[in-house]
Amino acid sequence: MIAPANSKGESERLEGVPGRYWHSVDDGRIQCDVCPRYCRLNEGQRGLCFVRGRQDGRIVLTTYGRSSGFCVDPIEKKPLNHYLPGTPVLSFGTAGCNLTCKFCQNWDISKARAFDRLQDVASPEDIVRAAIATGSRSIAYTYNDPVIFLEYAVDVAKVARRRGIKNVAVTAGYIAAGAREEMYGWMDAANVDLKAFTEEFYKRLCTGHLGAVLETLEYLKHRTQVWLEITTLLIPGCNDGREEIKKLSEWVMTKLGPDVPLHFTAFHPDYKMRDVAHTPARTLAMACDLARAVGLNFVYTGNVHDEIGQSTYCPGCGERLIGRDWYDITMWRLDGEGRCANCTASIPGLFEAQPGNWGQRRMPIRIGNWRARG
Ligand code: SF4
């Protein structure tokens, strides 16, 4: 699955910044150590993600400093329900991906090879300046997986942290151990896609491995301070069986505990899976019931209007504490300390006295409007 230098198989010079995770192997190739694909490359070859390649005997990241676009989104869209609810988040991605999901919901970006997708040239300082100017409380590395643009994401995150802006990774969690430590050292919150709970699904539909994702989840929960939420996109006939959902929920309960929010989101036909139907509402409801039955406290539906399934309930007294309808906050019953206003049970996450009022707006921006002049 290693790509030649360009789509015509011709050699081209790969321009980019040096990558940090690679080593030489005995047969003269060099191995990229960013993700569990461990692509082994000859001079001029790109890895499966297409944005990392070998040039002059080292790995370079060809998308550093260029983005496929910026948008101010609601944090609930990531989705993060327990992290500064109602606030805006400046979101961006680059191009390429290290998984090959046939159902990809952002395939125009993740599968992009022609870098005409990368319209916006943006330094870390430009991005953080735009986040502050738009009132964004955080920056999300999203649309495609930040794993493959790690060096760029980390440089942005360093500037953001200095300026009091939080950093949010939206990722499939398919990352190798060394790179994982660096990336999550700079993140404050993450939503990790747990795409299914069978090796067969990961192999057949994503050409990846489930075990590597589970390792990342355990790492995040037990070895970092990163706020963690999980999303599973339920695809009819592929990962929506009762047994599989029960096993997934039991794994989350046993390995991560009852307080990691789990989002079951609805599939819409896309990319190479246009012949599969939308997820029915009854499947989402069934999944939520199973996850709650094994003891998970915070289970949500997504990509649908479902105020009951998207609200947060107190695990202590059962009171509805945060009402949501898709990305809108419709009610709020937490005290200023993030506790239930009824029984004072603490709700895990990062909450302020009042939610933000960004609502469901999506505001595309041009980063150049905030570039420093001179
Ligand atoms: S990031 Fe992953 S897919 Fe990309 S070159 Fe490195 S090992 Fe290969």
Tab-separated table of C-alpha atoms and ligand atoms in Angstrom:
chain	number	residue	atom	x	y	z
A	1	MET	CA	0.000	0.000	0.000
A	2	ILE	CA	3.011	2.289	-0.382
A	3	ALA	CA	2.494	4.963	-2.985
A	4	PRO	CA	4.959	6.045	-5.662
A	5	ALA	CA	5.992	9.672	-5.650
A	6	ASN	CA	2.973	10.787	-7.630
A	7	SER	CA	-0.161	9.240	-9.066
A	8	LYS	CA	1.485	8.669	-12.464
A	9	GLY	CA	4.316	6.741	-10.830
A	10	GLU	CA	6.799	9.470	-11.753
A	11	SER	CA	9.387	10.642	-9.337
A	12	GLU	CA	9.028	14.142	-7.860
A	13	ARG	CA	10.854	16.029	-5.159
A	14	LEU	CA	8.928	15.866	-1.875
A	15	GLU	CA	8.949	19.229	-0.141
A	16	GLY	CA	8.095	19.343	3.539
A	17	VAL	CA	9.368	19.590	7.088
A	18	PRO	CA	11.390	16.739	8.626
A	19	GLY	CA	9.314	14.137	10.448
A	20	ARG	CA	10.367	13.087	13.937
A	21	TYR	CA	9.448	9.393	14.000
A	22	TRP	CA	11.391	7.071	11.710
A	23	HIS	CA	14.465	4.872	11.619
A	24	SER	CA	16.649	3.081	9.062
A	25	VAL	CA	16.189	-0.638	8.512
A	26	ASP	CA	18.731	-3.195	7.341
A	27	ASP	CA	17.587	-3.441	3.719
A	28	GLY	CA	18.280	0.260	3.046
A	29	ARG	CA	14.698	1.453	3.433
A	30	ILE	CA	13.562	3.750	6.209
A	31	GLN	CA	10.555	2.997	8.357
A	32	CYS	CA	8.018	5.624	9.385
A	33	ASP	CA	7.139	5.096	13.061
A	34	VAL	CA	4.185	7.473	13.346
A	35	CYS	CA	1.450	4.865	13.055
A	36	PRO	CA	1.097	1.081	13.229
A	37	ARG	CA	1.397	0.762	9.458
A	38	TYR	CA	5.142	1.310	9.815
A	39	CYS	CA	5.563	2.035	6.093
A	40	ARG	CA	9.030	1.127	4.805
A	41	LEU	CA	10.093	3.525	2.109
A	42	ASN	CA	12.683	3.811	-0.624
A	43	GLU	CA	13.847	7.218	-1.768
A	44	GLY	CA	10.974	9.211	-3.331
A	45	GLN	CA	8.177	6.967	-2.057
A	46	ARG	CA	5.231	8.154	-0.027
A	47	GLY	CA	3.554	6.165	2.747
A	48	LEU	CA	-0.033	4.969	2.669
A	49	CYS	CA	-1.238	8.287	4.104
A	50	PHE	CA	0.348	9.961	1.045
A	51	VAL	CA	1.425	13.024	3.045
A	52	ARG	CA	4.621	11.514	4.473
A	53	GLY	CA	7.391	10.387	2.209
A	54	ARG	CA	11.112	9.793	1.965
A	55	GLN	CA	13.296	12.546	0.602
A	56	ASP	CA	17.083	12.797	0.946
A	57	GLY	CA	17.220	9.837	3.300
A	58	ARG	CA	14.679	11.037	5.827
A	59	ILE	CA	10.909	11.242	6.238
A	60	VAL	CA	9.229	14.555	5.452
A	61	LEU	CA	5.700	15.753	6.205
A	62	THR	CA	4.461	17.431	3.015
A	63	THR	CA	1.344	19.105	4.450
A	64	TYR	CA	2.983	21.136	7.216
A	65	GLY	CA	1.536	24.655	7.324
A	66	ARG	CA	-1.246	24.017	4.802
A	67	SER	CA	-4.856	23.285	5.556
A	68	SER	CA	-7.945	22.118	3.723
A	69	GLY	CA	-9.933	24.869	5.433
A	70	PHE	CA	-10.951	26.426	8.733
A	71	CYS	CA	-14.351	26.593	10.353
A	72	VAL	CA	-15.639	27.681	13.746
A	73	ASP	CA	-17.900	24.837	14.939
A	74	PRO	CA	-19.806	24.004	18.106
A	75	ILE	CA	-17.707	21.759	20.385
A	76	GLU	CA	-20.663	19.332	20.375
A	77	LYS	CA	-19.903	18.629	16.718
A	78	LYS	CA	-16.557	16.953	17.517
A	79	PRO	CA	-18.469	15.394	19.400
A	80	LEU	CA	-17.510	16.446	22.941
A	81	ASN	CA	-20.446	16.778	25.343
A	82	HIS	CA	-18.508	17.191	28.594
A	83	TYR	CA	-15.901	19.718	27.515
A	84	LEU	CA	-16.846	23.416	27.673
A	85	PRO	CA	-20.420	22.787	26.386
A	86	GLY	CA	-21.868	25.349	24.020
A	87	THR	CA	-18.509	26.924	23.141
A	88	PRO	CA	-17.015	27.541	19.682
A	89	VAL	CA	-13.983	25.572	18.506
A	90	LEU	CA	-11.744	26.561	15.597
A	91	SER	CA	-11.511	23.398	13.507
A	92	PHE	CA	-9.106	22.483	10.752
A	93	GLY	CA	-7.530	19.568	8.954
A	94	THR	CA	-5.013	18.945	6.187
A	95	ALA	CA	-5.204	16.116	3.631
A	96	GLY	CA	-4.744	12.349	3.628
A	97	CYS	CA	-5.398	9.650	6.222
A	98	ASN	CA	-3.683	6.541	7.605
A	99	LEU	CA	-6.827	4.388	7.471
A	100	THR	CA	-8.753	3.503	4.341
A	101	CYS	CA	-12.358	3.407	5.651
A	102	LYS	CA	-14.793	2.607	2.873
A	103	PHE	CA	-17.531	4.503	4.742
A	104	CYS	CA	-15.468	7.672	5.329
A	105	GLN	CA	-17.703	10.675	6.040
A	106	ASN	CA	-14.931	13.189	5.141
A	107	TRP	CA	-13.518	11.347	2.155
A	108	ASP	CA	-12.983	14.446	-0.020
A	109	ILE	CA	-10.354	15.564	2.516
A	110	SER	CA	-9.021	12.296	3.869
A	111	LYS	CA	-8.560	10.782	0.420
A	112	ALA	CA	-7.205	13.958	-1.145
A	113	ARG	CA	-3.939	13.452	-2.913
A	114	ALA	CA	-3.928	16.536	-5.058
A	115	PHE	CA	-3.008	19.340	-2.760
A	116	ASP	CA	-5.425	21.721	-4.361
A	117	ARG	CA	-7.439	20.750	-1.268
A	118	LEU	CA	-4.876	22.653	0.756
A	119	GLN	CA	-5.988	26.187	0.081
A	120	ASP	CA	-5.014	27.928	3.287
A	121	VAL	CA	-1.377	28.511	4.218
A	122	ALA	CA	-1.387	28.920	7.982
A	123	SER	CA	1.379	29.219	10.567
A	124	PRO	CA	0.721	28.109	14.156
A	125	GLU	CA	0.644	31.786	15.176
A	126	ASP	CA	-1.950	32.616	12.467
A	127	ILE	CA	-4.200	29.803	13.647
A	128	VAL	CA	-4.055	30.732	17.307
A	129	ARG	CA	-4.628	34.414	16.466
A	130	ALA	CA	-7.752	33.410	14.499
A	131	ALA	CA	-8.975	31.251	17.389
A	132	ILE	CA	-8.686	34.166	19.798
A	133	ALA	CA	-10.262	36.645	17.356
A	134	THR	CA	-13.285	34.400	16.775
A	135	GLY	CA	-13.844	33.751	20.498
A	136	SER	CA	-12.985	30.070	20.108
A	137	ARG	CA	-12.095	28.406	23.401
A	138	SER	CA	-10.279	25.552	21.735
A	139	ILE	CA	-8.676	24.396	18.493
A	140	ALA	CA	-9.738	21.052	17.034
A	141	TYR	CA	-7.397	18.990	14.876
A	142	THR	CA	-10.048	17.250	12.831
A	143	TYR	CA	-11.601	16.597	9.361
A	144	ASN	CA	-8.674	14.265	8.716
A	145	ASP	CA	-6.651	12.501	11.395
A	146	PRO	CA	-4.095	14.671	13.262
A	147	VAL	CA	-1.913	11.576	13.646
A	148	ILE	CA	-0.641	12.083	10.109
A	149	PHE	CA	0.057	15.806	10.574
A	150	LEU	CA	1.418	15.373	14.094
A	151	GLU	CA	4.387	17.781	13.855
A	152	TYR	CA	2.109	20.581	12.561
A	153	ALA	CA	-0.626	19.857	15.135
A	154	VAL	CA	1.893	19.857	17.989
A	155	ASP	CA	3.441	23.158	16.890
A	156	VAL	CA	-0.023	24.783	16.775
A	157	ALA	CA	-0.931	23.240	20.140
A	158	LYS	CA	2.204	24.619	21.798
A	159	VAL	CA	1.331	28.180	20.785
A	160	ALA	CA	-2.322	27.643	21.746
A	161	ARG	CA	-1.428	26.408	25.215
A	162	ARG	CA	0.755	29.463	25.822
A	163	ARG	CA	-2.193	31.703	24.866
A	164	GLY	CA	-4.799	29.886	27.016
A	165	ILE	CA	-6.570	28.070	24.159
A	166	LYS	CA	-7.370	24.362	24.659
A	167	ASN	CA	-6.423	21.657	22.156
A	168	VAL	CA	-8.779	18.927	20.971
A	169	ALA	CA	-7.851	15.866	18.866
A	170	VAL	CA	-10.520	14.146	16.792
A	171	THR	CA	-8.887	10.906	15.812
A	172	ALA	CA	-9.181	7.225	15.044
A	173	GLY	CA	-6.450	6.569	17.623
A	174	TYR	CA	-4.307	4.663	15.100
A	175	ILE	CA	-0.931	5.848	16.324
A	176	ALA	CA	2.325	4.239	17.455
A	177	ALA	CA	3.572	4.496	21.042
A	178	GLY	CA	6.305	7.160	20.716
A	179	ALA	CA	4.253	9.494	18.545
A	180	ARG	CA	1.256	8.990	20.825
A	181	GLU	CA	3.165	10.252	23.839
A	182	GLU	CA	4.183	13.459	22.105
A	183	MET	CA	0.822	14.200	20.513
A	184	TYR	CA	-1.277	13.683	23.623
A	185	GLY	CA	1.213	15.563	25.764
A	186	TRP	CA	-0.135	18.669	24.016
A	187	MET	CA	-3.837	17.782	23.840
A	188	ASP	CA	-6.460	18.667	26.463
A	189	ALA	CA	-9.346	16.600	25.119
A	190	ALA	CA	-9.885	13.903	22.529
A	191	ASN	CA	-12.716	12.179	20.794
A	192	VAL	CA	-11.542	8.795	19.559
A	193	ASP	CA	-13.456	6.834	16.941
A	194	LEU	CA	-13.901	3.247	18.029
A	195	LYS	CA	-15.147	2.159	14.647
A	196	ALA	CA	-16.330	-1.313	15.611
A	197	PHE	CA	-15.447	-4.083	18.009
A	198	THR	CA	-14.199	-6.783	15.670
A	199	GLU	CA	-10.811	-7.258	14.076
A	200	GLU	CA	-12.639	-8.374	10.934
A	201	PHE	CA	-14.320	-4.947	10.533
A	202	TYR	CA	-11.055	-3.047	10.956
A	203	LYS	CA	-9.279	-5.364	8.534
A	204	ARG	CA	-11.960	-5.501	5.832
A	205	LEU	CA	-13.271	-1.928	5.879
A	206	CYS	CA	-10.315	0.125	7.183
A	207	THR	CA	-7.232	-2.067	6.575
A	208	GLY	CA	-6.237	-1.500	10.206
A	209	HIS	CA	-6.235	-3.332	13.532
A	210	LEU	CA	-8.631	-2.971	16.448
A	211	GLY	CA	-5.964	-3.746	19.064
A	212	ALA	CA	-3.944	-0.612	18.296
A	213	VAL	CA	-7.010	1.591	18.873
A	214	LEU	CA	-7.855	-0.122	22.169
A	215	GLU	CA	-4.267	0.488	23.314
A	216	THR	CA	-4.637	4.201	22.569
A	217	LEU	CA	-7.899	4.365	24.534
A	218	GLU	CA	-6.346	2.719	27.580
A	219	TYR	CA	-3.291	4.932	27.280
A	220	LEU	CA	-5.410	8.082	27.177
A	221	LYS	CA	-7.566	7.095	30.112
A	222	HIS	CA	-4.893	5.773	32.435
A	223	ARG	CA	-1.663	7.536	31.492
A	224	THR	CA	-2.724	11.092	30.585
A	225	GLN	CA	-4.893	13.957	31.830
A	226	VAL	CA	-6.621	14.259	28.423
A	227	TRP	CA	-10.427	14.401	28.657
A	228	LEU	CA	-11.677	11.419	26.621
A	229	GLU	CA	-14.929	10.711	24.776
A	230	ILE	CA	-15.548	7.884	22.291
A	231	THR	CA	-17.642	7.734	19.114
A	232	THR	CA	-18.930	4.679	17.301
A	233	LEU	CA	-20.621	5.232	13.950
A	234	LEU	CA	-23.244	2.484	13.645
A	235	ILE	CA	-23.322	1.139	10.088
A	236	PRO	CA	-26.292	-1.103	9.260
A	237	GLY	CA	-25.198	-4.699	8.747
A	238	CYS	CA	-21.532	-3.995	9.557
A	239	ASN	CA	-21.121	-3.204	13.266
A	240	ASP	CA	-24.649	-2.774	14.639
A	241	GLY	CA	-25.335	-6.269	16.030
A	242	ARG	CA	-26.494	-6.515	19.658
A	243	GLU	CA	-23.620	-8.811	20.684
A	244	GLU	CA	-20.954	-6.571	19.216
A	245	ILE	CA	-22.386	-3.418	20.799
A	246	LYS	CA	-22.678	-5.191	24.144
A	247	LYS	CA	-19.062	-6.379	23.963
A	248	LEU	CA	-17.858	-2.900	23.006
A	249	SER	CA	-19.777	-1.323	25.904
A	250	GLU	CA	-18.532	-3.948	28.359
A	251	TRP	CA	-14.958	-3.302	27.241
A	252	VAL	CA	-15.382	0.448	27.817
A	253	MET	CA	-16.922	-0.202	31.241
A	254	THR	CA	-14.252	-2.701	32.326
A	255	LYS	CA	-11.156	-1.046	30.881
A	256	LEU	CA	-12.010	2.645	31.031
A	257	GLY	CA	-14.751	2.905	33.662
A	258	PRO	CA	-18.354	4.182	33.722
A	259	ASP	CA	-17.627	7.884	33.183
A	260	VAL	CA	-16.143	7.957	29.668
A	261	PRO	CA	-18.932	9.329	27.419
A	262	LEU	CA	-19.843	7.028	24.534
A	263	HIS	CA	-21.542	8.447	21.415
A	264	PHE	CA	-23.434	6.212	18.992
A	265	THR	CA	-23.841	8.174	15.784
A	266	ALA	CA	-25.971	7.613	12.713
A	267	PHE	CA	-24.354	6.608	9.410
A	268	HIS	CA	-25.282	8.288	6.142
A	269	PRO	CA	-24.388	6.618	2.844
A	270	ASP	CA	-21.030	7.952	1.632
A	271	TYR	CA	-17.839	7.281	-0.328
A	272	LYS	CA	-17.638	3.561	-1.248
A	273	MET	CA	-20.666	2.561	0.833
A	274	ARG	CA	-23.496	4.435	-0.848
A	275	ASP	CA	-25.581	1.278	-1.077
A	276	VAL	CA	-25.939	0.964	2.717
A	277	ALA	CA	-29.001	2.575	4.336
A	278	HIS	CA	-29.063	5.303	7.006
A	279	THR	CA	-28.929	4.001	10.591
A	280	PRO	CA	-32.499	3.615	11.889
A	281	ALA	CA	-33.446	5.435	15.103
A	282	ARG	CA	-34.315	2.113	16.741
A	283	THR	CA	-30.704	0.897	16.293
A	284	LEU	CA	-29.355	3.982	18.063
A	285	ALA	CA	-31.870	3.475	20.889
A	286	MET	CA	-30.966	-0.211	21.201
A	287	ALA	CA	-27.243	0.612	21.394
A	288	CYS	CA	-27.813	3.239	24.095
A	289	ASP	CA	-29.939	0.823	26.142
A	290	LEU	CA	-27.250	-1.866	25.961
A	291	ALA	CA	-24.478	0.549	26.971
A	292	ARG	CA	-26.474	1.917	29.902
A	293	ALA	CA	-27.364	-1.623	30.993
A	294	VAL	CA	-23.680	-2.518	31.402
A	295	GLY	CA	-23.227	0.523	33.639
A	296	LEU	CA	-22.028	3.382	31.447
A	297	ASN	CA	-23.246	6.695	32.848
A	298	PHE	CA	-23.024	8.941	29.788
A	299	VAL	CA	-24.304	7.496	26.524
A	300	TYR	CA	-25.412	9.695	23.627
A	301	THR	CA	-26.893	9.497	20.148
A	302	GLY	CA	-25.510	11.675	17.346
A	303	ASN	CA	-26.199	12.922	13.786
A	304	VAL	CA	-29.968	12.931	14.507
A	305	HIS	CA	-32.507	15.077	16.368
A	306	ASP	CA	-33.048	13.198	19.641
A	307	GLU	CA	-33.300	15.403	22.704
A	308	ILE	CA	-33.782	12.477	25.075
A	309	GLY	CA	-30.805	10.547	23.702
A	310	GLN	CA	-28.542	13.617	23.582
A	311	SER	CA	-29.156	14.948	27.083
A	312	THR	CA	-26.899	14.393	30.104
A	313	TYR	CA	-28.506	12.758	33.151
A	314	CYS	CA	-27.142	12.750	36.694
A	315	PRO	CA	-25.722	9.326	37.600
A	316	GLY	CA	-26.620	10.084	41.227
A	317	CYS	CA	-30.315	11.038	41.111
A	318	GLY	CA	-31.288	10.621	37.431
A	319	GLU	CA	-32.174	14.316	36.986
A	320	ARG	CA	-31.747	15.711	33.441
A	321	LEU	CA	-28.856	18.167	33.749
A	322	ILE	CA	-27.952	19.295	30.239
A	323	GLY	CA	-30.565	19.238	27.494
A	324	ARG	CA	-29.327	19.030	23.896
A	325	ASP	CA	-30.924	18.914	20.519
A	326	TRP	CA	-28.204	18.021	18.017
A	327	TYR	CA	-25.656	20.832	18.715
A	328	ASP	CA	-27.989	23.158	20.635
A	329	ILE	CA	-27.980	23.322	24.448
A	330	THR	CA	-31.660	23.436	25.454
A	331	MET	CA	-31.385	23.357	29.276
A	332	TRP	CA	-28.737	23.543	32.041
A	333	ARG	CA	-28.945	22.327	35.615
A	334	LEU	CA	-25.322	22.217	36.777
A	335	ASP	CA	-24.034	24.419	39.573
A	336	GLY	CA	-20.903	26.551	39.132
A	337	GLU	CA	-18.678	23.621	40.154
A	338	GLY	CA	-19.933	21.165	37.500
A	339	ARG	CA	-22.200	19.355	39.980
A	340	CYS	CA	-25.829	18.287	39.764
A	341	ALA	CA	-27.989	21.174	41.005
A	342	ASN	CA	-30.346	18.629	42.549
A	343	CYS	CA	-28.107	16.178	44.473
A	344	THR	CA	-24.598	17.750	44.093
A	345	ALA	CA	-23.085	14.651	42.420
A	346	SER	CA	-20.013	15.685	40.385
A	347	ILE	CA	-20.265	15.362	36.627
A	348	PRO	CA	-16.908	14.502	35.011
A	349	GLY	CA	-15.531	16.793	32.320
A	350	LEU	CA	-14.790	20.511	32.070
A	351	PHE	CA	-17.792	22.718	32.856
A	352	GLU	CA	-18.216	26.383	33.638
A	353	ALA	CA	-21.021	28.068	35.599
A	354	GLN	CA	-22.982	28.610	32.380
A	355	PRO	CA	-22.712	26.963	28.949
A	356	GLY	CA	-21.552	28.916	25.918
A	357	ASN	CA	-24.141	30.193	23.458
A	358	TRP	CA	-22.518	29.325	20.132
A	359	GLY	CA	-25.444	27.059	19.185
A	360	GLN	CA	-25.275	25.073	15.976
A	361	ARG	CA	-23.595	27.696	13.812
A	362	ARG	CA	-20.786	26.673	11.444
A	363	MET	CA	-18.676	29.641	10.389
A	364	PRO	CA	-16.078	29.001	7.672
A	365	ILE	CA	-13.198	31.487	7.872
A	366	ARG	CA	-10.156	32.449	5.788
A	367	ILE	CA	-7.119	32.304	7.994
A	368	GLY	CA	-5.414	35.052	5.985
A	369	ASN	CA	-7.803	37.574	7.495
A	370	TRP	CA	-5.980	37.186	10.818
A	371	ARG	CA	-2.416	36.958	9.505
A	372	ALA	CA	0.036	39.380	11.108
A	373	ARG	CA	0.957	42.157	8.673
A	374	GLY	CA	4.436	43.405	7.993
B	1	SF4	S1	1.972	7.974	9.161
B	1	SF4	FE1	1.446	5.792	8.992
B	1	SF4	S2	0.612	5.609	6.909
B	1	SF4	FE2	1.744	7.548	6.973
B	1	SF4	S3	3.824	7.023	6.265
B	1	SF4	FE3	3.832	6.888	8.503
B	1	SF4	S4	3.425	4.727	8.944
B	1	SF4	FE4	2.794	5.081	6.795
